[in-house]
CSV table of C-alpha atoms in Angstrom, one decimal:
chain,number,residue,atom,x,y,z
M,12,UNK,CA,15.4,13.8,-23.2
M,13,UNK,CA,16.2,10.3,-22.1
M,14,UNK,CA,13.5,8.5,-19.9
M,15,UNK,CA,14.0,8.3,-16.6
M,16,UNK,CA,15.3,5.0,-15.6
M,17,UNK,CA,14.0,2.8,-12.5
M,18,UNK,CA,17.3,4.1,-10.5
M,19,UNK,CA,17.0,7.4,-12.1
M,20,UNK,CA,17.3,9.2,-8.3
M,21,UNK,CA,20.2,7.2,-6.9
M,22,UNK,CA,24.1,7.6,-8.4
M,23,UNK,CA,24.3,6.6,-12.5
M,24,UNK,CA,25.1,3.2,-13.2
M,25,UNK,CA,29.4,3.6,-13.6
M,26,UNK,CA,29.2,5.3,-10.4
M,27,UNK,CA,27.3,2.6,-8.3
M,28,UNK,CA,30.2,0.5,-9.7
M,29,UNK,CA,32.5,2.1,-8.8
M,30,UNK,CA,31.2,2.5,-5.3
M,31,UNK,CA,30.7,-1.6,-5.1
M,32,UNK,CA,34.6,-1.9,-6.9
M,33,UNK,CA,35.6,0.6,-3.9
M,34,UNK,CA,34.3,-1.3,-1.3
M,35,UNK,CA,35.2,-4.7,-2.7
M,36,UNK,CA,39.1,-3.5,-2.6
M,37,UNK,CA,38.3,-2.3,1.3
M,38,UNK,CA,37.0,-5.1,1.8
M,39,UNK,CA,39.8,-7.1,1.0
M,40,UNK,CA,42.6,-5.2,2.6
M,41,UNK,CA,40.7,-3.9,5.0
M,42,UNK,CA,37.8,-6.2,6.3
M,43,UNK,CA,37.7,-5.5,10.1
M,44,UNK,CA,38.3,-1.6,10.5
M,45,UNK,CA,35.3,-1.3,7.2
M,46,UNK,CA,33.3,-3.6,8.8
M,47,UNK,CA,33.2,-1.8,12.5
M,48,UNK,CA,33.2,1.8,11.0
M,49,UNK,CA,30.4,1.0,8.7
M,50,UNK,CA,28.0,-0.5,11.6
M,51,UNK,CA,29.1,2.5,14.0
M,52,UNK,CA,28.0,4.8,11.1
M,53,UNK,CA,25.5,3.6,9.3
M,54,UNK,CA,24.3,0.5,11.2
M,55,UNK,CA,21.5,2.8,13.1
M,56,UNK,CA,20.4,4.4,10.1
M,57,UNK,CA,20.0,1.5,8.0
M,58,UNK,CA,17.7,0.4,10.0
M,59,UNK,CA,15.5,3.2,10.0
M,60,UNK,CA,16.3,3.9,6.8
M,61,UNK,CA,14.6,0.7,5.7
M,62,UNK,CA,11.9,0.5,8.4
M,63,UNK,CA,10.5,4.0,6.5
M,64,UNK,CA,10.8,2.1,2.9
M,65,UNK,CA,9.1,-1.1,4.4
M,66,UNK,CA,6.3,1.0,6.1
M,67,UNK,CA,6.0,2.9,3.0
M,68,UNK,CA,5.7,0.0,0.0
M,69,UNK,CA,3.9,-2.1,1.9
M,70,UNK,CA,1.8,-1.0,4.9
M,71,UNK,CA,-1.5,-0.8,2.8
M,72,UNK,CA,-1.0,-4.2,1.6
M,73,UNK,CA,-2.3,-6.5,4.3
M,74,UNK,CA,-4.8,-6.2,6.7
M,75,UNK,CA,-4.2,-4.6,10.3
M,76,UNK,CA,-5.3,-7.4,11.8
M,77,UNK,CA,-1.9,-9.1,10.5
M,78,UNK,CA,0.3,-6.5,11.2
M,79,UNK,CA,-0.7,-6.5,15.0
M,80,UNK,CA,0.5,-10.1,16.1
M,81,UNK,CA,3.3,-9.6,14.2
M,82,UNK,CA,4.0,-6.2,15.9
M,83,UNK,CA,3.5,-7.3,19.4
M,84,UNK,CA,5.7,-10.8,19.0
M,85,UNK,CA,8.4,-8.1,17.8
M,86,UNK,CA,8.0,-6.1,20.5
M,87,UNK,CA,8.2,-8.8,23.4
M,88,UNK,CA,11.6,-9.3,21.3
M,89,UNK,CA,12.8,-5.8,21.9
M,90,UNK,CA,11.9,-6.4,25.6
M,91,UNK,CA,14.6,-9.5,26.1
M,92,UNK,CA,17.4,-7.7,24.3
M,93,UNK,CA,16.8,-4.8,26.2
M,94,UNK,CA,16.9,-6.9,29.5
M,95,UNK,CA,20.1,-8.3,28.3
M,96,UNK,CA,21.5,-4.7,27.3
M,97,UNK,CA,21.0,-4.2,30.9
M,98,UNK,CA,21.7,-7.3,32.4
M,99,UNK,CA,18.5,-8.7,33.9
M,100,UNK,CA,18.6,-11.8,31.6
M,101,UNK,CA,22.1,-13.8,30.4
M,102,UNK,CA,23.0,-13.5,26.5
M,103,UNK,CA,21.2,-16.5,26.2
M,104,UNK,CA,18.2,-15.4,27.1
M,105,UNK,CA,18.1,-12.7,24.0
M,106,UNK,CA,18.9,-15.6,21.5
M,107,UNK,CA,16.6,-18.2,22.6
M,108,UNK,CA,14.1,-15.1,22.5
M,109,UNK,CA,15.1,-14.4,18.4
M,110,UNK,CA,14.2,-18.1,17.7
M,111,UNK,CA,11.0,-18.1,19.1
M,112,UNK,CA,10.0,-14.7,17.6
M,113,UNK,CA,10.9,-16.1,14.5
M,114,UNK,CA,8.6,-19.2,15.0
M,115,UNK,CA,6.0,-17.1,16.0
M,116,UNK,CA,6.4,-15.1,13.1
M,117,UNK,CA,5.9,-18.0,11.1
M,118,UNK,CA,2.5,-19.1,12.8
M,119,UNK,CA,1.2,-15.9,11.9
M,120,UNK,CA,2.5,-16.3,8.4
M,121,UNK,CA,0.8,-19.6,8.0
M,122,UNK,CA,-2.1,-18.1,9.9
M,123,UNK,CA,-2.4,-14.7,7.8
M,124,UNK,CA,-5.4,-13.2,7.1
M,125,UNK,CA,-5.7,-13.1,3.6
M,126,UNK,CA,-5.7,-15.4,0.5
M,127,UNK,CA,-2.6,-17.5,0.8
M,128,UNK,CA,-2.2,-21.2,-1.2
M,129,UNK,CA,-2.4,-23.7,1.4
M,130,UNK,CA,1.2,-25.0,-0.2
M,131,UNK,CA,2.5,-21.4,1.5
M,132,UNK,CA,0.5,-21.8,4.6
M,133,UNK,CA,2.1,-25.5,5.2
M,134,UNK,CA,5.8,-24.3,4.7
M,135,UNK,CA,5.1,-21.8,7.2
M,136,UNK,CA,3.7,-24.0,9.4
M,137,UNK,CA,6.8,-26.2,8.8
M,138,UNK,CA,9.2,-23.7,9.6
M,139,UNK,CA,7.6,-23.2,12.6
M,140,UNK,CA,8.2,-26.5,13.4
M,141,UNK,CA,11.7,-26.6,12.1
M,142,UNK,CA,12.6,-23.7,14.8
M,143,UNK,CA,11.0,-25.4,17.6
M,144,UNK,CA,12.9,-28.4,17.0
M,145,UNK,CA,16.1,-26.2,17.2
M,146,UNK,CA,15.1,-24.7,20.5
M,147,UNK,CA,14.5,-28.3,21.7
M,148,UNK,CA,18.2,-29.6,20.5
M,149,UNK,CA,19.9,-26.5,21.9
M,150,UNK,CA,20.8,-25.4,18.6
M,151,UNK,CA,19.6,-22.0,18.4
M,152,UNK,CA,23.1,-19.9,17.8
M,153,UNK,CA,23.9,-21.3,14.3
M,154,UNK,CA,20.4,-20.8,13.1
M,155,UNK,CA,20.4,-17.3,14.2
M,156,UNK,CA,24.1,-16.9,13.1
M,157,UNK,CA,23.0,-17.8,10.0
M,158,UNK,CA,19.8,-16.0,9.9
M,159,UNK,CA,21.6,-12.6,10.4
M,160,UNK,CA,24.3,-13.4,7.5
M,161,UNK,CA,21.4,-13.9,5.4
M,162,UNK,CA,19.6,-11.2,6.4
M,163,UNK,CA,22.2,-8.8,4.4
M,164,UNK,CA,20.7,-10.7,1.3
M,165,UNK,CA,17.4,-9.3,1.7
M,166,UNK,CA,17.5,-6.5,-0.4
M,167,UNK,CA,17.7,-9.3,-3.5
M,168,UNK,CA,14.2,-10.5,-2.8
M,169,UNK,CA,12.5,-7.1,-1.9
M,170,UNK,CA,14.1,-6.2,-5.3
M,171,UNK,CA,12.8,-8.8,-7.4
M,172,UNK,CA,9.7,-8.1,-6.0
M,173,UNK,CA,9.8,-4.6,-7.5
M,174,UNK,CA,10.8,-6.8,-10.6
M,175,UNK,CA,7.9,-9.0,-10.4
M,176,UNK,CA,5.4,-6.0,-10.5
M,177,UNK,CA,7.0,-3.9,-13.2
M,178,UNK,CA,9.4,-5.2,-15.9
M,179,UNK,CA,11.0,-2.0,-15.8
M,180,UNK,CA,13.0,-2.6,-12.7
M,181,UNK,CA,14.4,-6.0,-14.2
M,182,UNK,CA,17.5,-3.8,-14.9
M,183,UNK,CA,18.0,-2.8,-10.9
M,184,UNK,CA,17.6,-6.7,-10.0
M,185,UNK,CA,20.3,-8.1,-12.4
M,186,UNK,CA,22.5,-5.4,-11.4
M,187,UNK,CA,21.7,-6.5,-7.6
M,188,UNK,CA,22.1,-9.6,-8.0
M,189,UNK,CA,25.4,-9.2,-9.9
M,190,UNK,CA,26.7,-7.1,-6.4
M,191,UNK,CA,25.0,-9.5,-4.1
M,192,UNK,CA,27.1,-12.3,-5.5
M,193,UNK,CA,30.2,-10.5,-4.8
M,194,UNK,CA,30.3,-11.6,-1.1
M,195,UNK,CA,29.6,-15.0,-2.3
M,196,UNK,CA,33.1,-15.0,-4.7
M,197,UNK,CA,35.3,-13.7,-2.1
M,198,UNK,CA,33.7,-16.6,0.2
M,199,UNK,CA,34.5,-19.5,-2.0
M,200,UNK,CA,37.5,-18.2,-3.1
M,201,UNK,CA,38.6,-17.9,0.1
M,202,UNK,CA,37.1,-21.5,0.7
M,203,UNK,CA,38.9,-22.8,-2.3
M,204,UNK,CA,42.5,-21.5,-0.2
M,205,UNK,CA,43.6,-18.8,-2.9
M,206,UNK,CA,46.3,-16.4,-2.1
M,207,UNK,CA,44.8,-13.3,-2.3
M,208,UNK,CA,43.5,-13.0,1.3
M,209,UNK,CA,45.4,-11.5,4.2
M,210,UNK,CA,45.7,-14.0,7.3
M,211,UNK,CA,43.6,-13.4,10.0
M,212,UNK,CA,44.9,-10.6,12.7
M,213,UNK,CA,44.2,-12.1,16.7
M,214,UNK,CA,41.6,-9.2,16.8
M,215,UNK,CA,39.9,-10.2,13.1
M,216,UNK,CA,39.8,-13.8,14.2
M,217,UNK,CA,38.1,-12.7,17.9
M,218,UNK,CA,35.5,-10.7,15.6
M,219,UNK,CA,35.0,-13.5,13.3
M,220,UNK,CA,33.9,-15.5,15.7
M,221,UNK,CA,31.0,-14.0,16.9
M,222,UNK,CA,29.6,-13.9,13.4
M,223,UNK,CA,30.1,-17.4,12.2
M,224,UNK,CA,29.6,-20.7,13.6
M,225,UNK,CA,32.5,-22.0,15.7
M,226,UNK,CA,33.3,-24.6,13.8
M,227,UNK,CA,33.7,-22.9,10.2
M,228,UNK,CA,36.7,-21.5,11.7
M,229,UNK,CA,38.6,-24.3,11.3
M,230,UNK,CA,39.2,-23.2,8.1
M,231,UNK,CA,42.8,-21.9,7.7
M,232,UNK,CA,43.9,-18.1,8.2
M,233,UNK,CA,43.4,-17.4,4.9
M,234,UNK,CA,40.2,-18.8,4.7
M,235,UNK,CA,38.9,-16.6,7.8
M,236,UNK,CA,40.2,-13.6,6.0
M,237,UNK,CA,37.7,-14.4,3.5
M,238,UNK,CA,35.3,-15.0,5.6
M,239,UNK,CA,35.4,-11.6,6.9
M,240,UNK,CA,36.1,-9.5,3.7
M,241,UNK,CA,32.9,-11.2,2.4
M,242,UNK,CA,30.7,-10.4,5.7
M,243,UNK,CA,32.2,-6.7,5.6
M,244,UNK,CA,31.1,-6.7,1.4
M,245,UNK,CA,27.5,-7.8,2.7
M,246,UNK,CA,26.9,-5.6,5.2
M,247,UNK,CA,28.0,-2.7,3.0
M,248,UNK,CA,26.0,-3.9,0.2
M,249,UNK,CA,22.7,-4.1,2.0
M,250,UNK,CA,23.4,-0.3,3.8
M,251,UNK,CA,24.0,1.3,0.4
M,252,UNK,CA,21.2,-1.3,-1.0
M,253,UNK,CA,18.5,0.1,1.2
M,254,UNK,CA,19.6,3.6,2.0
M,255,UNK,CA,20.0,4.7,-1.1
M,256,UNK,CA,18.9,2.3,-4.3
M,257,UNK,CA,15.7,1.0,-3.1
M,258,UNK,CA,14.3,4.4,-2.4
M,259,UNK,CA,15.2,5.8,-5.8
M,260,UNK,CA,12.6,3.2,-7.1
M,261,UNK,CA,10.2,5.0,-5.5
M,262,UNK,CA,11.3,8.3,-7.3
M,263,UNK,CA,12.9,9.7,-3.8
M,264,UNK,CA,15.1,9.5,-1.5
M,265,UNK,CA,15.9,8.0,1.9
M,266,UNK,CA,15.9,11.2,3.6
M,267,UNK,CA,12.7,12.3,1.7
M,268,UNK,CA,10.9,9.2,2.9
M,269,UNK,CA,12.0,9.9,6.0
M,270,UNK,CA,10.9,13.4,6.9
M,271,UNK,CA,12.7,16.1,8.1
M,272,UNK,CA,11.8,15.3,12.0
M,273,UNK,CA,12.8,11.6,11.9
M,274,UNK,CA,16.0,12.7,9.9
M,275,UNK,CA,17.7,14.6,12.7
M,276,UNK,CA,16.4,11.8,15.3
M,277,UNK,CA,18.6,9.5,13.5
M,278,UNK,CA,21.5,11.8,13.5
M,279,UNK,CA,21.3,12.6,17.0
M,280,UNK,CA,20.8,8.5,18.0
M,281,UNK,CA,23.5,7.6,15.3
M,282,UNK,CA,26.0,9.7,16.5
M,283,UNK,CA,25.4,9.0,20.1
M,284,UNK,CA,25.5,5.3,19.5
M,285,UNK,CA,28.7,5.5,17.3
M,286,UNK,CA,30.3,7.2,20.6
M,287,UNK,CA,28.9,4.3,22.9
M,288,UNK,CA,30.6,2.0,20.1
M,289,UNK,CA,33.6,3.7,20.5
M,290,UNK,CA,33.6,3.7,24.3
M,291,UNK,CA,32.2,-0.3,24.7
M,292,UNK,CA,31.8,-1.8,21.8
M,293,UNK,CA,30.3,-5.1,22.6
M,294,UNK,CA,27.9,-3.1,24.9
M,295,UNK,CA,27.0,-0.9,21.7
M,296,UNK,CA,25.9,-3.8,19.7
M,297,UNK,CA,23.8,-5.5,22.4
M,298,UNK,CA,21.6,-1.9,22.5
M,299,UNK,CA,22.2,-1.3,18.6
M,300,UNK,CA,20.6,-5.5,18.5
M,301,UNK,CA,17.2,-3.8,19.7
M,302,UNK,CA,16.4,-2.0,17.0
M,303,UNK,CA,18.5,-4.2,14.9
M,304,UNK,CA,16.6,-7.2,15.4
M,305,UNK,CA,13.2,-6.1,15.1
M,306,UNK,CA,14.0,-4.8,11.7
M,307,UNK,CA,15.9,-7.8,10.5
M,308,UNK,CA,12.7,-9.9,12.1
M,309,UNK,CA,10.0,-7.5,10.3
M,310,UNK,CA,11.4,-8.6,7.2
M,311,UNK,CA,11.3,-12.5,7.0
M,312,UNK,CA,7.4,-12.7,7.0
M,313,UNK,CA,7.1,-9.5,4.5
M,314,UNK,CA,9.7,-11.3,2.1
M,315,UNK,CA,7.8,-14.9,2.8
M,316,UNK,CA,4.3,-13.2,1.7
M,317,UNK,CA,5.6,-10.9,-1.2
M,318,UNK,CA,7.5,-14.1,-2.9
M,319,UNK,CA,5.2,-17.3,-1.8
M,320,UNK,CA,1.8,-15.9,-0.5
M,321,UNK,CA,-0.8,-14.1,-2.6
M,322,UNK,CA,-2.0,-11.0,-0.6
M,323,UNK,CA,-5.6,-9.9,-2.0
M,324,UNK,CA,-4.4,-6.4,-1.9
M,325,UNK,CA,-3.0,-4.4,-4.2
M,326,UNK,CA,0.6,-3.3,-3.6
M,327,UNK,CA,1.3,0.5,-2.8
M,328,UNK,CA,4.4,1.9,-5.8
């Protein structure tokens, strides 16, 4: 009998092609309707989804006394975008409150408890920095923009941290990287004006602009269909990146990891929220940002200590 490979619990190799090959061609046709069903469906799950692998790779692997600030700042977070679900504070109000939970985040990161090269402890310190400077300037809405379009990406670093531990899953990391850079094709192809992009619909371009910067879309029609087949092919990548591959690593499954209880939680929230998305959908993703953002926020200091710091515990497999 062969050995069991890194992946050996999620779909065989040809199939996770042809999964990624099926959602490339939706992506290009299609980009808006696969972009909207995908976050109705599997937006709330994803999160939860990777919250339980998160929790469960590496929870034992930094003091307590780390994970609390970081906890609480995230928490204050969930309070401002739940004020602005309900409309006690402007829109505003939610996004200055991302930047400065992410410069927060970063003073704990440079302030961690643990053994961390001072080189680590400085950038951290500088990004800090960096992100007050943008609240200062007013400039908060393309950092975040951009913050949440790399955020689909993550799955590349907590995979080449699985990498970095055990050779054996230098396999799963090539073949994530190979997906991952899929987005990053149709992008510049797109950028480079080739043909094979639909134009932009009126409803596609209203969409596209509350995901990129204002003034990337002065690019041409084209372009913005690129754009947007490339942010659908990311988000799609990183839902079937963390609800399915990144589990199998750990020789189970999402729903395993999970637990029977919290399973049927998250079908009975999903499919209310995919309802509410289908009723109001901008109101949808203001409450589906809660949970959204603390996730997306949880994961910038764990990927800045597993890929620059050196935590003095040992990691949990």
């Amino acid at each position: 009998m062969n050995r069991a490979s890194p992946l050996s619990l999620s779909p065989p190799l040809d199939r996770r092609h042809g999964e990624v090959l099926l959602l490339l061609t939706l992506a290009l046709l299609m980009p808006v309707p696969l972009y909207l069903v995908s976050l109705a469906l599997f937006g709330l799950p994803h999160v939860i989804t990777e919250l339980a692998y998160i929790s469960h790779r590496y929870r034992g692997r930094w003091p307590w006394r780390w994970w609390i600030p970081i906890g609480l700042t995230l928490a204050c977070q969930a309070v401002v975008r739940t004020g602005v679900w309900l409309g006690a504070y402007p829109p505003d109000a939610g996004q200055i409150a991302d930047l400065a939970t992410l410069m927060v985040l970063a003073i704990v990161m440079g302030l961690a408890p643990m053994r961390l090269a001072w080189p680590a402890r400085l950038c951290a310190l500088a990004m800090a920095v960096g992100l007050f400077w943008l609240l200062e300037q007013g400039q908060w809405l393309i950092a975040l923009l951009i913050l949440s379009m790399l955020h689909n990406f993550t799955p590349l670093g907590l995979a080449w941290d699985l990498a970095r531990e055990n050779r054996q899953h230098l396999p799963m990391f090539r073949t994530f990287a190979i997906y991952f850079s899929l987005p990053v094709v149709v992008a510049m192809a797109g950028y480079s004006g080739h043909e094979v992009f639909l134009h932009t619909s009126e409803s596609e371009a209203k969409l596209l602009a509350q995901q990129i910067p204002h003034s990337w879309l002065a690019w041409g029609e084209g372009q913005q269909g690129a754009l947007m087949s490339a942010l659908a092919l990311a988000q799609c990548l990183h839902y079937l990146a963390v609800m399915r591959w990144l589990p199998a690593t750990a020789r189970t499954t999402s729903v395993a990891m999970m637990g029977a209880k919290l399973v049927w939680l998250t079908v009975i929230a999903a499919s209310i929220l995919m309802v509410y998305f289908w009723i109001d959908y901008g109101r949808a993703r203001q409450l589906y940002g809660i949970a959204a953002g603390f996730h997306a926020w949880l994961e910038w200091p764990i990927l800045w200590m597993v890929l620059i710091g050196q935590p003095s515990g040992q990691p949990q497999t």
